[in-house]
């Protein structure tokens, strides 16, 4: 059971037409791009790439907070490489994700603690928990 939001910090708002072969634009105009089906030669990106990018960016933010709790500063070249698979099973379409986290110069056990803390607080991680197969590893 989810807990309701007490305070809204930000609302992302977009308008999409044409589905996977369409166009996406944010209401503030800062996002304006063509969409194309995954694996196609069409110009543009797809929902899986957008989800991977959004989750990666959010996860780095969550790692910053987790690292601060451990009195560690994340290196400038911290990175998350995300892969989001679109597939099918008996229930229809399904997503699966893998996050590979790079924390150069941070000891492996500390990096693992940072990643674990981030996965516990990142809104994307919370949204996917128990809903899709997720693998997160420190590289």
mmCIF file of N, CA and C in Angstrom:
data_model
loop_
_atom_site.group_PDB
_atom_site.id
_atom_site.type_symbol
_atom_site.label_atom_id
_atom_site.label_comp_id
_atom_site.label_asym_id
_atom_site.label_seq_id
_atom_site.Cartn_x
_atom_site.Cartn_y
_atom_site.Cartn_z
ATOM 1 N N UNK A 1 0.837 -1.177 0.000
ATOM 2 C CA UNK A 1 0.000 0.000 0.000
ATOM 3 C C UNK A 1 0.883 1.243 0.000
ATOM 4 N N UNK A 2 0.585 2.195 -0.865
ATOM 5 C CA UNK A 2 1.383 3.404 -0.955
ATOM 6 C C UNK A 2 0.885 4.460 0.014
ATOM 7 N N UNK A 3 1.809 5.290 0.441
ATOM 8 C CA UNK A 3 1.466 6.413 1.304
ATOM 9 C C UNK A 3 1.205 7.620 0.411
ATOM 10 N N UNK A 4 0.219 8.445 0.749
ATOM 11 C CA UNK A 4 -0.046 9.625 -0.073
ATOM 12 C C UNK A 4 1.078 10.654 0.062
ATOM 13 N N UNK A 5 1.217 11.488 -0.935
ATOM 14 C CA UNK A 5 2.210 12.572 -0.910
ATOM 15 C C UNK A 5 1.682 13.677 -0.013
ATOM 16 N N UNK A 6 2.528 14.142 0.897
ATOM 17 C CA UNK A 6 2.162 15.261 1.769
ATOM 18 C C UNK A 6 2.442 16.601 1.097
ATOM 19 N N UNK A 7 3.591 16.694 0.418
ATOM 20 C CA UNK A 7 3.997 17.946 -0.211
ATOM 21 C C UNK A 7 4.491 17.647 -1.621
ATOM 22 N N UNK A 8 3.907 18.267 -2.613
ATOM 23 C CA UNK A 8 4.360 18.106 -3.995
ATOM 24 C C UNK A 8 5.544 19.047 -4.206
ATOM 25 N N UNK A 9 6.691 18.486 -4.620
ATOM 26 C CA UNK A 9 7.890 19.286 -4.856
ATOM 27 C C UNK A 9 7.987 19.757 -6.302
ATOM 28 N N UNK A 10 7.462 18.969 -7.207
ATOM 29 C CA UNK A 10 7.534 19.303 -8.630
ATOM 30 C C UNK A 10 6.566 18.416 -9.383
ATOM 31 N N UNK A 11 5.998 18.939 -10.444
ATOM 32 C CA UNK A 11 5.151 18.154 -11.334
ATOM 33 C C UNK A 11 5.699 18.265 -12.747
ATOM 34 N N UNK A 12 6.128 17.142 -13.309
ATOM 35 C CA UNK A 12 6.541 17.107 -14.704
ATOM 36 C C UNK A 12 5.298 16.904 -15.549
ATOM 37 N N UNK A 13 5.144 17.725 -16.560
ATOM 38 C CA UNK A 13 3.931 17.664 -17.367
ATOM 39 C C UNK A 13 4.293 17.629 -18.852
ATOM 40 N N UNK A 14 3.791 16.620 -19.554
ATOM 41 C CA UNK A 14 4.078 16.481 -20.981
ATOM 42 C C UNK A 14 2.804 16.255 -21.775
ATOM 43 N N UNK A 15 2.920 16.469 -23.057
ATOM 44 C CA UNK A 15 1.837 16.180 -23.999
ATOM 45 C C UNK A 15 2.457 15.308 -25.090
ATOM 46 N N UNK A 16 1.912 14.114 -25.277
ATOM 47 C CA UNK A 16 2.436 13.184 -26.277
ATOM 48 C C UNK A 16 1.339 12.865 -27.288
ATOM 49 N N UNK A 17 1.709 12.894 -28.552
ATOM 50 C CA UNK A 17 0.803 12.490 -29.622
ATOM 51 C C UNK A 17 1.480 11.382 -30.429
ATOM 52 N N UNK A 18 0.703 10.492 -30.992
ATOM 53 C CA UNK A 18 1.227 9.486 -31.906
ATOM 54 C C UNK A 18 1.883 8.284 -31.261
ATOM 55 N N UNK A 19 1.875 8.181 -29.936
ATOM 56 C CA UNK A 19 2.446 7.017 -29.270
ATOM 57 C C UNK A 19 3.918 6.848 -29.561
ATOM 58 N N UNK A 20 4.328 5.613 -29.797
ATOM 59 C CA UNK A 20 5.738 5.303 -30.007
ATOM 60 C C UNK A 20 6.290 5.863 -31.322
ATOM 61 N N UNK A 21 5.439 6.318 -32.195
ATOM 62 C CA UNK A 21 5.895 6.931 -33.443
ATOM 63 C C UNK A 21 5.438 8.385 -33.493
ATOM 64 N N UNK A 22 5.453 9.016 -32.339
ATOM 65 C CA UNK A 22 4.905 10.363 -32.251
ATOM 66 C C UNK A 22 5.886 11.413 -31.800
ATOM 67 N N UNK A 23 5.369 12.298 -30.972
ATOM 68 C CA UNK A 23 6.127 13.456 -30.527
ATOM 69 C C UNK A 23 5.797 13.722 -29.065
ATOM 70 N N UNK A 24 6.816 14.090 -28.296
ATOM 71 C CA UNK A 24 6.628 14.424 -26.880
ATOM 72 C C UNK A 24 7.136 15.828 -26.628
ATOM 73 N N UNK A 25 6.344 16.586 -25.872
ATOM 74 C CA UNK A 25 6.738 17.952 -25.533
ATOM 75 C C UNK A 25 6.289 18.246 -24.115
ATOM 76 N N UNK A 26 7.189 18.829 -23.337
ATOM 77 C CA UNK A 26 6.806 19.245 -21.988
ATOM 78 C C UNK A 26 6.047 20.552 -22.093
ATOM 79 N N UNK A 27 5.214 20.806 -21.097
ATOM 80 C CA UNK A 27 4.397 22.022 -21.142
ATOM 81 C C UNK A 27 5.255 23.280 -21.037
ATOM 82 N N UNK A 28 6.464 23.173 -20.450
ATOM 83 C CA UNK A 28 7.344 24.340 -20.387
ATOM 84 C C UNK A 28 8.255 24.452 -21.609
ATOM 85 N N UNK A 29 8.177 23.482 -22.538
ATOM 86 C CA UNK A 29 8.949 23.522 -23.774
ATOM 87 C C UNK A 29 10.391 23.070 -23.643
ATOM 88 N N UNK A 30 10.827 22.691 -22.445
ATOM 89 C CA UNK A 30 12.225 22.298 -22.255
ATOM 90 C C UNK A 30 12.512 20.914 -22.828
ATOM 91 N N UNK A 31 11.498 20.084 -22.962
ATOM 92 C CA UNK A 31 11.618 18.772 -23.600
ATOM 93 C C UNK A 31 10.769 18.828 -24.862
ATOM 94 N N UNK A 32 11.370 18.512 -25.981
ATOM 95 C CA UNK A 32 10.655 18.568 -27.254
ATOM 96 C C UNK A 32 11.344 17.583 -28.193
ATOM 97 N N UNK A 33 10.769 16.376 -28.340
ATOM 98 C CA UNK A 33 11.475 15.372 -29.121
ATOM 99 C C UNK A 33 10.559 14.419 -29.855
ATOM 100 N N UNK A 34 11.118 13.840 -30.901
ATOM 101 C CA UNK A 34 10.443 12.815 -31.690
ATOM 102 C C UNK A 34 10.559 11.485 -30.966
ATOM 103 N N UNK A 35 9.556 10.661 -31.132
ATOM 104 C CA UNK A 35 9.569 9.306 -30.588
ATOM 105 C C UNK A 35 9.590 8.313 -31.736
ATOM 106 N N UNK A 36 10.265 7.205 -31.494
ATOM 107 C CA UNK A 36 10.266 6.127 -32.482
ATOM 108 C C UNK A 36 10.292 4.799 -31.735
ATOM 109 N N UNK A 37 9.760 3.754 -32.337
ATOM 110 C CA UNK A 37 9.747 2.450 -31.672
ATOM 111 C C UNK A 37 11.162 1.950 -31.369
ATOM 112 N N UNK A 38 11.337 1.215 -30.266
ATOM 113 C CA UNK A 38 12.657 0.671 -29.938
ATOM 114 C C UNK A 38 13.213 -0.167 -31.083
ATOM 115 N N UNK A 39 14.488 0.039 -31.391
ATOM 116 C CA UNK A 39 15.151 -0.742 -32.420
ATOM 117 C C UNK A 39 14.860 -0.315 -33.841
ATOM 118 N N UNK A 40 14.005 0.691 -34.017
ATOM 119 C CA UNK A 40 13.685 1.120 -35.374
ATOM 120 C C UNK A 40 14.743 2.097 -35.879
ATOM 121 N N UNK A 41 14.707 2.351 -37.155
ATOM 122 C CA UNK A 41 15.629 3.311 -37.758
ATOM 123 C C UNK A 41 15.059 4.730 -37.688
ATOM 124 N N UNK A 42 13.882 4.878 -37.085
ATOM 125 C CA UNK A 42 13.246 6.185 -37.010
ATOM 126 C C UNK A 42 14.037 7.174 -36.178
ATOM 127 N N UNK A 43 13.898 8.448 -36.524
ATOM 128 C CA UNK A 43 14.546 9.509 -35.749
ATOM 129 C C UNK A 43 13.834 9.630 -34.406
ATOM 130 N N UNK A 44 14.588 9.827 -33.376
ATOM 131 C CA UNK A 44 13.967 10.037 -32.075
ATOM 132 C C UNK A 44 14.304 8.944 -31.088
ATOM 133 N N UNK A 45 13.793 9.112 -29.895
ATOM 134 C CA UNK A 45 14.043 8.193 -28.805
ATOM 135 C C UNK A 45 12.788 7.387 -28.507
ATOM 136 N N UNK A 46 12.818 6.595 -27.451
ATOM 137 C CA UNK A 46 11.657 5.786 -27.104
ATOM 138 C C UNK A 46 11.440 5.823 -25.595
ATOM 139 N N UNK A 47 10.287 5.393 -25.133
ATOM 140 C CA UNK A 47 9.984 5.452 -23.706
ATOM 141 C C UNK A 47 10.990 4.704 -22.826
ATOM 142 N N UNK A 48 11.549 3.613 -23.310
ATOM 143 C CA UNK A 48 12.506 2.850 -22.516
ATOM 144 C C UNK A 48 13.789 3.648 -22.290
ATOM 145 N N UNK A 49 14.262 4.351 -23.320
ATOM 146 C CA UNK A 49 15.448 5.191 -23.157
ATOM 147 C C UNK A 49 15.153 6.356 -22.210
ATOM 148 N N UNK A 50 13.983 6.945 -22.334
ATOM 149 C CA UNK A 50 13.616 8.051 -21.446
ATOM 150 C C UNK A 50 13.533 7.584 -19.999
ATOM 151 N N UNK A 51 12.955 6.412 -19.779
ATOM 152 C CA UNK A 51 12.847 5.847 -18.440
ATOM 153 C C UNK A 51 14.235 5.567 -17.864
ATOM 154 N N UNK A 52 15.117 4.991 -18.686
ATOM 155 C CA UNK A 52 16.483 4.700 -18.246
ATOM 156 C C UNK A 52 17.224 5.980 -17.865
ATOM 157 N N UNK A 53 17.086 7.019 -18.661
ATOM 158 C CA UNK A 53 17.756 8.288 -18.371
ATOM 159 C C UNK A 53 17.188 8.936 -17.105
ATOM 160 N N UNK A 54 15.870 8.946 -16.981
ATOM 161 C CA UNK A 54 15.246 9.539 -15.806
ATOM 162 C C UNK A 54 15.630 8.814 -14.537
ATOM 163 N N UNK A 55 15.588 7.489 -14.569
ATOM 164 C CA UNK A 55 15.937 6.698 -13.391
ATOM 165 C C UNK A 55 17.402 6.919 -13.015
ATOM 166 N N UNK A 56 18.290 6.932 -14.013
ATOM 167 C CA UNK A 56 19.714 7.138 -13.744
ATOM 168 C C UNK A 56 19.965 8.481 -13.074
ATOM 169 N N UNK A 57 19.373 9.531 -13.598
ATOM 170 C CA UNK A 57 19.558 10.864 -13.029
ATOM 171 C C UNK A 57 19.025 10.928 -11.604
ATOM 172 N N UNK A 58 17.846 10.382 -11.387
ATOM 173 C CA UNK A 58 17.244 10.356 -10.062
ATOM 174 C C UNK A 58 18.091 9.526 -9.103
ATOM 175 N N UNK A 59 18.608 8.401 -9.569
ATOM 176 C CA UNK A 59 19.396 7.508 -8.725
ATOM 177 C C UNK A 59 20.680 8.192 -8.265
ATOM 178 N N UNK A 60 21.311 8.971 -9.144
ATOM 179 C CA UNK A 60 22.515 9.710 -8.747
ATOM 180 C C UNK A 60 22.169 10.732 -7.671
ATOM 181 N N UNK A 61 21.031 11.390 -7.800
ATOM 182 C CA UNK A 61 20.589 12.309 -6.753
ATOM 183 C C UNK A 61 20.394 11.593 -5.424
ATOM 184 N N UNK A 62 19.788 10.418 -5.482
ATOM 185 C CA UNK A 62 19.568 9.634 -4.256
ATOM 186 C C UNK A 62 20.897 9.148 -3.676
ATOM 187 N N UNK A 63 21.855 8.821 -4.545
ATOM 188 C CA UNK A 63 23.169 8.405 -4.049
ATOM 189 C C UNK A 63 23.884 9.572 -3.368
ATOM 190 N N UNK A 64 23.693 10.777 -3.860
ATOM 191 C CA UNK A 64 24.294 11.959 -3.232
ATOM 192 C C UNK A 64 23.820 12.085 -1.796
ATOM 193 N N UNK A 65 22.523 11.903 -1.588
ATOM 194 C CA UNK A 65 21.962 11.980 -0.234
ATOM 195 C C UNK A 65 22.437 10.813 0.634
ATOM 196 N N UNK A 66 22.481 9.611 0.075
ATOM 197 C CA UNK A 66 22.939 8.442 0.828
ATOM 198 C C UNK A 66 24.411 8.600 1.207
ATOM 199 N N UNK A 67 25.219 9.125 0.290
ATOM 200 C CA UNK A 67 26.640 9.333 0.566
ATOM 201 C C UNK A 67 26.826 10.376 1.671
ATOM 202 N N UNK A 68 26.038 11.437 1.635
ATOM 203 C CA UNK A 68 26.142 12.484 2.660
ATOM 204 C C UNK A 68 25.865 11.922 4.049
ATOM 205 N N UNK A 69 24.913 10.992 4.145
ATOM 206 C CA UNK A 69 24.626 10.359 5.436
ATOM 207 C C UNK A 69 25.825 9.576 5.950
ATOM 208 N N UNK A 70 26.640 9.074 5.015
ATOM 209 C CA UNK A 70 27.843 8.324 5.382
ATOM 210 C C UNK A 70 29.072 9.238 5.444
ATOM 211 N N UNK A 71 28.846 10.533 5.284
ATOM 212 C CA UNK A 71 29.911 11.547 5.275
ATOM 213 C C UNK A 71 30.935 11.295 4.169
ATOM 214 N N UNK A 72 30.392 10.953 2.992
ATOM 215 C CA UNK A 72 31.194 10.707 1.805
ATOM 216 C C UNK A 72 30.699 11.636 0.717
ATOM 217 N N UNK A 73 31.626 12.191 -0.072
ATOM 218 C CA UNK A 73 31.250 13.017 -1.212
ATOM 219 C C UNK A 73 31.393 12.171 -2.473
ATOM 220 N N UNK A 74 30.353 12.182 -3.292
ATOM 221 C CA UNK A 74 30.430 11.423 -4.545
ATOM 222 C C UNK A 74 31.442 12.078 -5.481
ATOM 223 N N UNK A 75 32.224 11.261 -6.205
ATOM 224 C CA UNK A 75 33.148 11.830 -7.183
ATOM 225 C C UNK A 75 32.376 12.469 -8.347
ATOM 226 N N UNK A 76 33.017 13.446 -8.974
ATOM 227 C CA UNK A 76 32.383 14.155 -10.090
ATOM 228 C C UNK A 76 32.034 13.215 -11.235
ATOM 229 N N UNK A 77 32.799 12.135 -11.394
ATOM 230 C CA UNK A 77 32.554 11.216 -12.506
ATOM 231 C C UNK A 77 31.692 10.013 -12.107
ATOM 232 N N UNK A 78 30.894 10.180 -11.054
ATOM 233 C CA UNK A 78 29.901 9.164 -10.701
ATOM 234 C C UNK A 78 28.989 8.957 -11.902
ATOM 235 N N UNK A 79 28.649 7.705 -12.181
ATOM 236 C CA UNK A 79 27.800 7.429 -13.351
ATOM 237 C C UNK A 79 26.879 6.243 -13.082
ATOM 238 N N UNK A 80 25.754 6.254 -13.770
ATOM 239 C CA UNK A 80 24.844 5.119 -13.782
ATOM 240 C C UNK A 80 24.563 4.784 -15.242
ATOM 241 N N UNK A 81 24.854 3.558 -15.616
ATOM 242 C CA UNK A 81 24.498 3.053 -16.935
ATOM 243 C C UNK A 81 23.268 2.177 -16.745
ATOM 244 N N UNK A 82 22.165 2.576 -17.336
ATOM 245 C CA UNK A 82 20.901 1.857 -17.165
ATOM 246 C C UNK A 82 20.496 1.179 -18.469
ATOM 247 N N UNK A 83 19.976 -0.019 -18.319
ATOM 248 C CA UNK A 83 19.394 -0.752 -19.438
ATOM 249 C C UNK A 83 17.974 -1.115 -19.050
ATOM 250 N N UNK A 84 17.033 -0.763 -19.885
ATOM 251 C CA UNK A 84 15.630 -1.099 -19.650
ATOM 252 C C UNK A 84 15.167 -1.956 -20.822
ATOM 253 N N UNK A 85 14.811 -3.193 -20.503
ATOM 254 C CA UNK A 85 14.326 -4.129 -21.524
ATOM 255 C C UNK A 85 12.814 -4.037 -21.623
ATOM 256 N N UNK A 86 12.318 -4.065 -22.828
ATOM 257 C CA UNK A 86 10.891 -4.222 -23.103
ATOM 258 C C UNK A 86 10.715 -5.627 -23.645
ATOM 259 N N UNK A 87 9.897 -6.419 -23.002
ATOM 260 C CA UNK A 87 9.687 -7.787 -23.449
ATOM 261 C C UNK A 87 8.260 -8.213 -23.238
ATOM 262 N N UNK A 88 8.008 -9.472 -23.468
ATOM 263 C CA UNK A 88 6.673 -10.015 -23.266
ATOM 264 C C UNK A 88 6.759 -11.283 -22.428
ATOM 265 N N UNK A 89 5.656 -11.587 -21.793
ATOM 266 C CA UNK A 89 5.493 -12.859 -21.095
ATOM 267 C C UNK A 89 4.011 -13.228 -21.189
ATOM 268 N N UNK A 90 3.578 -14.207 -20.444
ATOM 269 C CA UNK A 90 2.189 -14.659 -20.528
ATOM 270 C C UNK A 90 1.190 -13.563 -20.180
ATOM 271 N N UNK A 91 1.635 -12.566 -19.395
ATOM 272 C CA UNK A 91 0.750 -11.462 -19.000
ATOM 273 C C UNK A 91 0.779 -10.294 -19.986
ATOM 274 N N UNK A 92 1.585 -10.374 -21.023
ATOM 275 C CA UNK A 92 1.673 -9.285 -21.993
ATOM 276 C C UNK A 92 3.034 -8.607 -21.925
ATOM 277 N N UNK A 93 3.060 -7.313 -22.143
ATOM 278 C CA UNK A 93 4.316 -6.559 -22.142
ATOM 279 C C UNK A 93 4.837 -6.400 -20.724
ATOM 280 N N UNK A 94 6.176 -6.390 -20.611
ATOM 281 C CA UNK A 94 6.820 -6.297 -19.301
ATOM 282 C C UNK A 94 8.144 -5.558 -19.454
ATOM 283 N N UNK A 95 8.558 -4.836 -18.417
ATOM 284 C CA UNK A 95 9.868 -4.203 -18.383
ATOM 285 C C UNK A 95 10.793 -4.966 -17.443
ATOM 286 N N UNK A 96 12.091 -4.836 -17.694
ATOM 287 C CA UNK A 96 13.131 -5.366 -16.810
ATOM 288 C C UNK A 96 14.268 -4.353 -16.870
ATOM 289 N N UNK A 97 14.962 -4.146 -15.745
ATOM 290 C CA UNK A 97 15.995 -3.111 -15.725
ATOM 291 C C UNK A 97 17.259 -3.570 -15.025
ATOM 292 N N UNK A 98 18.375 -2.986 -15.491
ATOM 293 C CA UNK A 98 19.671 -3.190 -14.871
ATOM 294 C C UNK A 98 20.355 -1.835 -14.738
ATOM 295 N N UNK A 99 20.862 -1.558 -13.524
ATOM 296 C CA UNK A 99 21.630 -0.336 -13.299
ATOM 297 C C UNK A 99 23.052 -0.744 -12.931
ATOM 298 N N UNK A 100 24.023 -0.203 -13.629
ATOM 299 C CA UNK A 100 25.439 -0.415 -13.321
ATOM 300 C C UNK A 100 25.975 0.918 -12.821
ATOM 301 N N UNK A 101 26.396 0.921 -11.561
ATOM 302 C CA UNK A 101 26.800 2.156 -10.890
ATOM 303 C C UNK A 101 28.320 2.230 -10.804
ATOM 304 N N UNK A 102 28.875 3.356 -11.238
ATOM 305 C CA UNK A 102 30.311 3.599 -11.167
ATOM 306 C C UNK A 102 30.574 4.696 -10.147
ATOM 307 N N UNK A 103 31.336 4.355 -9.110
ATOM 308 C CA UNK A 103 31.719 5.299 -8.057
ATOM 309 C C UNK A 103 33.243 5.261 -7.909
ATOM 310 N N UNK A 104 33.973 5.892 -8.838
ATOM 311 C CA UNK A 104 35.438 5.817 -8.842
ATOM 312 C C UNK A 104 36.039 6.351 -7.534
ATOM 313 N N UNK A 105 37.003 5.594 -7.015
ATOM 314 C CA UNK A 105 37.725 6.030 -5.842
ATOM 315 C C UNK A 105 37.041 5.750 -4.514
ATOM 316 N N UNK A 106 35.851 5.166 -4.551
ATOM 317 C CA UNK A 106 35.140 4.838 -3.321
ATOM 318 C C UNK A 106 35.271 3.340 -3.077
ATOM 319 N N UNK A 107 35.645 2.991 -1.837
ATOM 320 C CA UNK A 107 35.811 1.579 -1.501
ATOM 321 C C UNK A 107 34.525 0.819 -1.785
ATOM 322 N N UNK A 108 34.695 -0.429 -2.209
ATOM 323 C CA UNK A 108 33.555 -1.242 -2.656
ATOM 324 C C UNK A 108 32.458 -1.371 -1.601
ATOM 325 N N UNK A 109 32.816 -1.602 -0.339
ATOM 326 C CA UNK A 109 31.788 -1.757 0.693
ATOM 327 C C UNK A 109 31.049 -0.454 0.947
ATOM 328 N N UNK A 110 31.743 0.672 0.865
ATOM 329 C CA UNK A 110 31.106 1.979 1.023
ATOM 330 C C UNK A 110 30.206 2.251 -0.184
ATOM 331 N N UNK A 111 30.710 1.937 -1.382
ATOM 332 C CA UNK A 111 29.908 2.111 -2.597
ATOM 333 C C UNK A 111 28.633 1.284 -2.519
ATOM 334 N N UNK A 112 28.743 0.043 -2.038
ATOM 335 C CA UNK A 112 27.570 -0.826 -1.912
ATOM 336 C C UNK A 112 26.563 -0.233 -0.932
ATOM 337 N N UNK A 113 27.045 0.352 0.158
ATOM 338 C CA UNK A 113 26.152 0.975 1.137
ATOM 339 C C UNK A 113 25.454 2.199 0.538
ATOM 340 N N UNK A 114 26.180 2.962 -0.252
ATOM 341 C CA UNK A 114 25.591 4.131 -0.910
ATOM 342 C C UNK A 114 24.494 3.688 -1.880
ATOM 343 N N UNK A 115 24.793 2.676 -2.683
ATOM 344 C CA UNK A 115 23.824 2.170 -3.663
ATOM 345 C C UNK A 115 22.593 1.608 -2.959
ATOM 346 N N UNK A 116 22.799 0.863 -1.895
ATOM 347 C CA UNK A 116 21.673 0.305 -1.142
ATOM 348 C C UNK A 116 20.797 1.422 -0.559
ATOM 349 N N UNK A 117 21.438 2.443 0.004
ATOM 350 C CA UNK A 117 20.683 3.577 0.539
ATOM 351 C C UNK A 117 19.902 4.294 -0.546
ATOM 352 N N UNK A 118 20.537 4.489 -1.696
ATOM 353 C CA UNK A 118 19.870 5.169 -2.807
ATOM 354 C C UNK A 118 18.687 4.368 -3.326
ATOM 355 N N UNK A 119 18.860 3.059 -3.432
ATOM 356 C CA UNK A 119 17.781 2.214 -3.937
ATOM 357 C C UNK A 119 16.581 2.228 -2.979
ATOM 358 N N UNK A 120 16.851 2.464 -1.703
ATOM 359 C CA UNK A 120 15.769 2.539 -0.721
ATOM 360 C C UNK A 120 14.996 3.843 -0.765
ATOM 361 N N UNK A 121 15.611 4.907 -1.313
ATOM 362 C CA UNK A 121 14.947 6.217 -1.302
ATOM 363 C C UNK A 121 14.588 6.771 -2.677
ATOM 364 N N UNK A 122 15.252 6.314 -3.737
ATOM 365 C CA UNK A 122 14.988 6.836 -5.085
ATOM 366 C C UNK A 122 13.539 6.564 -5.485
ATOM 367 N N UNK A 123 12.798 7.595 -5.883
ATOM 368 C CA UNK A 123 11.397 7.395 -6.280
ATOM 369 C C UNK A 123 11.205 6.409 -7.430
ATOM 370 N N UNK A 124 12.134 6.353 -8.374
ATOM 371 C CA UNK A 124 12.033 5.393 -9.467
ATOM 372 C C UNK A 124 12.201 3.975 -8.934
ATOM 373 N N UNK A 125 13.148 3.786 -8.014
ATOM 374 C CA UNK A 125 13.344 2.477 -7.401
ATOM 375 C C UNK A 125 12.102 2.054 -6.636
ATOM 376 N N UNK A 126 11.518 2.994 -5.916
ATOM 377 C CA UNK A 126 10.300 2.684 -5.168
ATOM 378 C C UNK A 126 9.163 2.309 -6.108
ATOM 379 N N UNK A 127 9.058 3.017 -7.219
ATOM 380 C CA UNK A 127 7.963 2.768 -8.167
ATOM 381 C C UNK A 127 8.081 1.404 -8.833
ATOM 382 N N UNK A 128 9.310 0.939 -9.012
ATOM 383 C CA UNK A 128 9.506 -0.331 -9.703
ATOM 384 C C UNK A 128 9.571 -1.521 -8.746
ATOM 385 N N UNK A 129 9.848 -1.255 -7.481
ATOM 386 C CA UNK A 129 10.048 -2.343 -6.502
ATOM 387 C C UNK A 129 8.845 -3.274 -6.468
ATOM 388 N N UNK A 130 9.097 -4.567 -6.718
ATOM 389 C CA UNK A 130 8.039 -5.563 -6.701
ATOM 390 C C UNK A 130 7.213 -5.582 -7.973
ATOM 391 N N UNK A 131 7.480 -4.679 -8.901
ATOM 392 C CA UNK A 131 6.709 -4.603 -10.136
ATOM 393 C C UNK A 131 7.470 -5.114 -11.358
ATOM 394 N N UNK A 132 8.790 -4.927 -11.357
ATOM 395 C CA UNK A 132 9.619 -5.426 -12.451
ATOM 396 C C UNK A 132 10.908 -5.998 -11.866
ATOM 397 N N UNK A 133 11.583 -6.826 -12.647
ATOM 398 C CA UNK A 133 12.862 -7.394 -12.250
ATOM 399 C C UNK A 133 13.915 -6.300 -12.375
ATOM 400 N N UNK A 134 14.637 -6.028 -11.270
ATOM 401 C CA UNK A 134 15.660 -4.983 -11.247
ATOM 402 C C UNK A 134 16.948 -5.564 -10.681
ATOM 403 N N UNK A 135 18.050 -5.299 -11.378
ATOM 404 C CA UNK A 135 19.369 -5.676 -10.902
ATOM 405 C C UNK A 135 20.206 -4.412 -10.807
ATOM 406 N N UNK A 136 20.827 -4.201 -9.649
ATOM 407 C CA UNK A 136 21.707 -3.048 -9.475
ATOM 408 C C UNK A 136 23.052 -3.579 -9.005
ATOM 409 N N UNK A 137 24.105 -3.122 -9.673
ATOM 410 C CA UNK A 137 25.449 -3.568 -9.285
ATOM 411 C C UNK A 137 26.427 -2.406 -9.342
ATOM 412 N N UNK A 138 27.437 -2.502 -8.488
ATOM 413 C CA UNK A 138 28.537 -1.546 -8.492
ATOM 414 C C UNK A 138 29.610 -2.107 -9.408
ATOM 415 N N UNK A 139 30.079 -1.289 -10.349
ATOM 416 C CA UNK A 139 31.131 -1.737 -11.277
ATOM 417 C C UNK A 139 32.436 -1.056 -10.970
#
